[in-house]
XYZ file of C-alpha atoms in Angstrom:
387
model
C -6.025 -30.527 32.875
C -8.356 -32.830 30.973
C -10.646 -31.350 28.559
C -14.558 -32.269 29.304
C -17.432 -31.629 26.803
C -18.468 -27.779 27.589
C -21.613 -26.127 26.622
C -21.680 -22.228 26.362
C -25.169 -20.922 26.356
C -27.203 -17.399 26.575
C -24.163 -15.835 24.507
C -23.722 -13.243 21.541
C -21.357 -14.895 19.381
C -19.148 -13.456 16.772
C -18.851 -15.231 13.620
C -17.069 -14.400 10.530
C -20.124 -13.170 8.769
C -22.698 -11.986 11.517
C -23.391 -11.927 15.061
C -25.515 -14.380 16.701
C -27.638 -12.330 18.954
C -28.525 -15.510 21.321
C -26.778 -18.723 20.629
C -24.563 -21.588 22.124
C -21.275 -23.272 21.270
C -20.493 -26.976 22.157
C -17.100 -27.656 22.755
C -15.987 -31.490 22.626
C -13.445 -33.204 24.758
C -10.730 -32.399 22.246
C -10.974 -28.771 22.807
C -12.582 -28.005 19.478
C -15.975 -26.509 18.298
C -18.426 -29.212 17.683
C -21.504 -27.253 17.231
C -22.768 -23.726 17.180
C -26.388 -22.886 17.285
C -29.085 -20.054 17.683
C -31.348 -19.738 20.648
C -31.512 -22.516 23.271
C -29.852 -25.997 23.004
C -32.267 -28.780 23.168
C -31.426 -32.283 24.190
C -27.750 -31.621 25.043
C -26.079 -33.451 27.971
C -23.052 -31.890 28.904
C -20.106 -32.276 31.619
C -20.029 -28.690 32.055
C -22.634 -25.747 31.197
C -21.471 -22.132 31.143
C -24.042 -19.576 30.980
C -22.548 -16.483 29.447
C -25.243 -14.287 30.687
C -25.797 -12.569 27.305
C -22.134 -11.482 27.346
C -20.192 -11.835 23.972
C -17.963 -14.510 22.846
C -15.411 -13.397 20.315
C -12.345 -15.184 18.550
C -9.198 -15.294 20.709
C -6.401 -12.890 19.238
C -3.474 -14.006 17.650
C -0.286 -11.968 17.997
C 2.298 -12.883 15.307
C 4.761 -10.266 16.501
C 5.700 -10.413 20.329
C 8.726 -10.341 22.171
C 7.779 -11.046 25.610
C 6.211 -9.586 28.691
C 5.566 -9.262 32.607
C 9.527 -8.893 32.643
C 10.276 -11.953 30.490
C 11.734 -12.242 27.140
C 11.672 -15.077 24.548
C 15.545 -14.439 24.076
C 15.942 -15.478 27.696
C 15.779 -18.967 26.189
C 13.873 -20.650 28.735
C 10.670 -22.432 29.126
C 9.691 -20.671 32.396
C 10.138 -17.461 30.412
C 7.702 -18.342 27.682
C 5.113 -19.796 30.062
C 5.172 -16.461 31.791
C 4.696 -14.680 28.604
C 1.954 -17.096 27.685
C 0.014 -16.506 30.893
C 0.518 -12.500 30.849
C -0.717 -12.140 27.343
C -3.794 -14.607 27.892
C -5.133 -12.234 30.456
C -5.053 -9.603 27.708
C -7.011 -11.536 25.000
C -4.217 -13.367 23.416
C -4.750 -17.178 22.751
C -2.056 -17.925 20.119
C 1.340 -16.262 19.627
C 4.441 -16.283 17.599
C 7.351 -16.065 19.994
C 9.434 -13.487 18.262
C 13.284 -13.049 18.220
C 15.371 -10.193 17.764
C 18.752 -9.671 16.153
C 21.394 -11.375 18.208
C 24.418 -13.815 17.967
C 23.965 -17.081 15.893
C 24.236 -18.795 19.232
C 21.594 -16.966 21.205
C 19.027 -17.194 18.424
C 19.464 -21.126 18.236
C 19.096 -21.169 22.098
C 15.797 -19.367 21.754
C 14.595 -21.486 18.905
C 15.590 -24.877 20.612
C 13.688 -23.373 23.743
C 10.851 -22.715 21.433
C 10.692 -26.072 19.942
C 10.814 -27.990 23.282
C 8.303 -25.675 24.992
C 6.030 -26.208 21.831
C 6.052 -30.009 22.671
C 5.383 -29.106 26.655
C 2.489 -26.850 25.873
C 1.809 -23.207 27.513
C -0.396 -22.651 30.587
C -2.031 -19.678 28.997
C -1.941 -18.459 25.316
C -0.856 -21.164 22.804
C 2.777 -21.169 21.334
C 2.062 -21.838 17.739
C 5.402 -21.012 16.138
C 8.117 -18.714 16.106
C 8.695 -15.093 14.101
C 12.307 -14.745 13.186
C 12.993 -10.844 13.418
C 16.490 -10.269 12.067
C 19.377 -10.857 11.865
C 19.086 -10.325 8.057
C 18.091 -6.581 8.151
C 19.370 -3.356 6.844
C 21.585 -1.491 9.520
C 20.004 1.812 8.291
C 16.637 0.961 9.270
C 17.589 -1.392 12.518
C 15.951 0.798 15.141
C 16.471 -0.776 18.538
C 17.819 -4.043 16.882
C 21.368 -4.701 18.030
C 23.633 -3.343 14.946
C 26.697 -5.315 15.603
C 24.904 -8.799 15.237
C 23.169 -7.806 11.788
C 24.546 -9.839 9.149
C 24.004 -10.909 5.405
C 21.415 -13.971 4.942
C 23.175 -17.238 3.941
C 21.155 -20.423 3.031
C 23.527 -22.385 5.570
C 22.266 -20.007 8.532
C 18.874 -20.265 7.493
C 18.838 -23.978 7.566
C 20.576 -23.721 10.851
C 17.752 -21.942 12.291
C 14.839 -23.900 10.588
C 16.633 -26.966 11.954
C 16.865 -25.627 15.531
C 13.113 -24.563 15.614
C 12.152 -27.765 14.386
C 10.572 -25.914 11.438
C 8.487 -23.879 13.960
C 9.526 -20.706 12.049
C 6.113 -19.686 10.509
C 7.280 -15.898 9.869
C 10.595 -14.131 9.016
C 11.555 -10.270 8.988
C 14.307 -9.179 6.555
C 15.597 -6.759 4.464
C 15.207 -7.797 0.834
C 17.545 -5.107 -0.780
C 20.767 -6.651 1.022
C 23.091 -8.765 -0.513
C 21.565 -12.495 -1.028
C 18.240 -10.906 0.223
C 16.165 -11.823 -2.573
C 17.463 -15.351 -2.630
C 16.572 -15.520 1.067
C 13.232 -14.445 0.385
C 12.826 -17.151 -2.366
C 14.500 -19.760 0.081
C 12.150 -19.120 3.058
C 9.028 -18.946 1.058
C 10.123 -22.466 -0.365
C 10.200 -23.708 3.208
C 6.765 -22.456 3.852
C 7.771 -19.447 5.965
C 5.625 -16.236 5.433
C 8.192 -13.725 4.393
C 7.588 -10.036 5.621
C 9.904 -6.824 4.521
C 11.015 -5.241 7.627
C 13.818 -3.000 9.208
C 14.314 -2.347 5.589
C 15.425 0.392 3.139
C 14.206 -1.175 0.100
C 12.876 1.125 -2.634
C 9.514 0.562 -4.663
C 11.181 -1.806 -7.283
C 13.037 -3.637 -4.625
C 9.536 -4.515 -2.888
C 8.159 -5.474 -6.321
C 11.136 -7.772 -7.030
C 10.809 -9.398 -3.541
C 7.141 -9.786 -4.065
C 8.065 -11.833 -7.220
C 10.100 -13.989 -4.781
C 7.566 -14.797 -2.267
C 7.097 -11.912 0.015
C 3.669 -11.093 1.349
C 3.832 -9.183 4.547
C 5.342 -5.955 6.116
C 6.604 -5.830 9.673
C 5.231 -3.152 12.037
C 4.122 -0.760 8.978
C 5.837 2.624 9.064
C 8.286 1.926 11.582
C 11.776 0.656 10.512
C 11.335 1.024 6.758
C 11.939 3.380 4.074
C 9.120 6.114 4.430
C 6.440 7.165 2.160
C 7.677 9.808 -0.491
C 5.472 10.950 -3.590
C 8.596 10.359 -5.868
C 9.791 7.160 -4.036
C 7.045 5.214 -2.365
C 9.548 3.151 -0.157
C 8.390 0.212 1.754
C 5.820 2.314 3.513
C 3.953 3.269 0.308
C 4.475 -0.090 -1.383
C 2.879 -1.840 1.700
C -0.317 0.582 1.343
C -0.796 0.372 -2.555
C 0.266 -3.021 -3.138
C -2.739 -5.779 -2.566
C -0.053 -8.442 -2.228
C 1.296 -7.309 0.914
C -0.708 -7.476 4.300
C 0.661 -4.852 6.739
C 1.253 -5.083 10.460
C 0.413 -2.202 12.760
C 1.379 -1.270 16.329
C -1.696 0.714 17.391
C -0.635 2.222 20.231
C -0.791 5.657 19.311
C 2.893 6.053 20.030
C 4.622 4.080 17.224
C 2.124 5.486 14.530
C -0.251 8.635 14.697
C -3.807 7.519 15.316
C -4.681 9.328 11.879
C -1.994 7.327 10.216
C -3.459 4.127 11.784
C -6.933 4.910 10.496
C -5.625 5.679 7.009
C -3.644 2.323 7.035
C -7.115 0.516 7.903
C -9.033 2.762 5.417
C -6.461 1.906 2.387
C -6.006 -1.603 3.280
C -8.789 -2.937 4.971
C -9.396 -5.228 7.784
C -8.534 -8.183 5.912
C -4.912 -7.055 4.796
C -4.253 -5.320 8.090
C -2.559 -7.386 10.896
C -2.607 -6.152 14.416
C 0.358 -6.842 16.637
C 1.795 -5.775 19.927
C 5.440 -5.782 19.423
C 5.459 -6.278 22.952
C 8.852 -6.387 24.892
C 9.465 -7.889 28.322
C 8.739 -4.713 30.098
C 4.940 -4.879 28.960
C 2.969 -5.109 32.229
C 5.593 -3.471 34.352
C 5.750 -0.035 35.693
C 7.627 3.037 34.454
C 11.051 2.926 35.242
C 14.465 1.808 34.136
C 15.308 -1.453 32.760
C 18.197 -2.958 31.106
C 19.022 -1.266 28.023
C 15.843 0.486 28.081
C 13.323 2.850 30.231
C 9.685 3.061 30.231
C 7.740 6.368 30.684
C 4.094 6.489 30.364
C 3.960 3.259 28.762
C 6.655 4.209 26.074
C 9.773 1.975 25.626
C 13.083 3.776 24.577
C 16.651 2.845 24.492
C 18.600 4.007 27.306
C 20.103 7.003 25.367
C 16.402 8.223 24.587
C 17.128 8.045 21.025
C 14.808 5.050 19.746
C 11.646 3.531 20.411
C 12.166 -0.171 21.462
C 9.230 -2.147 21.330
C 5.909 -1.513 23.014
C 3.947 -2.291 26.360
C 0.848 -2.710 24.360
C -1.626 -5.591 24.774
C -3.885 -6.827 22.014
C -7.182 -5.793 23.862
C -5.725 -2.387 24.335
C -4.777 -2.377 20.809
C -8.255 -3.419 19.581
C -9.800 -0.598 21.835
C -7.578 1.904 20.341
C -8.151 0.957 16.765
C -12.083 1.269 17.393
C -11.164 4.728 18.922
C -8.998 5.815 16.212
C -11.036 4.416 13.110
C -14.827 4.571 14.295
C -15.123 0.941 13.153
C -17.209 -1.579 15.064
C -16.029 -4.587 17.462
C -17.230 -6.617 14.402
C -15.610 -4.658 11.757
C -12.055 -4.629 13.222
C -11.956 -8.462 14.625
C -10.486 -10.028 11.426
C -7.293 -8.135 11.946
C -6.963 -9.426 15.349
C -7.929 -13.188 14.538
C -8.111 -14.546 11.118
C -5.718 -12.384 9.273
C -2.894 -13.280 11.719
C -3.921 -16.939 11.507
C -3.744 -16.894 7.527
C -0.421 -15.086 7.755
C 1.054 -17.576 10.227
C -0.796 -20.301 8.157
C -2.734 -21.786 10.973
C -6.197 -20.434 9.877
C -7.298 -24.155 9.215
C -7.055 -24.617 13.030
C -7.679 -21.013 14.479
C -8.714 -17.453 14.001
C -12.563 -17.638 13.832
C -15.341 -19.288 15.489
C -16.220 -22.201 13.403
C -16.968 -25.749 13.743
C -13.866 -28.052 13.869
C -11.590 -25.270 14.809
C -9.765 -24.712 18.197
C -12.001 -23.468 20.982
C -9.986 -20.400 21.166
C -12.341 -17.584 22.210
C -12.982 -14.649 24.621
C -16.015 -13.973 26.917
C -16.228 -10.067 26.792
C -18.785 -7.548 28.213
C -20.429 -4.519 26.341
C -17.183 -2.550 27.253
C -15.144 -5.157 25.577
C -13.692 -5.916 29.194
C -12.262 -9.427 29.313
C -14.223 -11.756 31.716
C -12.636 -15.099 30.359
C -10.175 -16.416 27.962
C -10.319 -19.965 26.728
C -7.633 -22.050 24.838
C -8.772 -25.106 23.501
C -11.744 -25.122 25.446
C -9.818 -24.531 28.914
C -10.352 -21.529 30.733
C -6.835 -20.081 31.103
C -7.970 -16.625 32.674
C -11.047 -15.534 34.582
C -11.604 -11.911 35.847
C -11.323 -11.552 39.520
């Protein structure tokens, strides 16, 4: 679909530093924001005018840790699967995402990375595929969670280069355990290649976290989950992430992976500018309770078939946002950075996305006062409308 010049008027617009109670946004034919104004626009002749009817325009959500949804997984290695994932999550407010791998054989990871590279060129029907999050295989077996233990291996520069090449340098974020053999070298190498390094599925102690920060780590993966826990004599990754300003912490705010009071504590300690909301959604997000391959879903909770371990989530970004507002008492305006500009920054796309600003992509949501999504726009194109 070709973009047209579009005027959105009669809107409450959530900017980075304030809310315009009644304003307008002009989106150009390239799908970027041309102008933002207060009151009513004057002398603007546009192809399309959208009356927002006093509803809110907020930045679209950016999910940097998401495996799948609606029955499809990134590890399927097909464009069709990624397109279905893109459309499903766009309905729930995601306008950009990092397709996230899981620990698997080199061949299967490379297949998924090749698919991401080709799909990136083709484009997505819903949320924008902006890169890849390589979760595993360079993790600690002790903190593997639902990751496939038999495919965990030590990092090597040779394999890292193969992954970077297969993705056509689309890897924006990597989760690894820095304390394993060659781990610190891997942190430094990924960082030198411009990849954000996240400590996750890791049993690192506090000193090892400090060393990994020196090597370039700036992020933690699904904080509190799959990591050495907080202890008053050994803070572990959990304590380090909370204490150290150098680290931005991911959070799965479904109230299942992390207790609501711990979600509130993390936001209170880290602040919204150092907390990155994610879904960690897997293929069964959006599907009914039941038994599926390797997992079963009950009351929206995903477990391995033996019932021993949480295996990702069925969370969506809009539900996460509502949960965090409920858990913390923060306002919509307060929490938005954790869903928009913080993940954009960590994926190194904040010059293009993550806030409603002149020159950035017109990726935004129209929501009502109950924060129900009425429409999702990606680069100025409506990819979802509430029926």
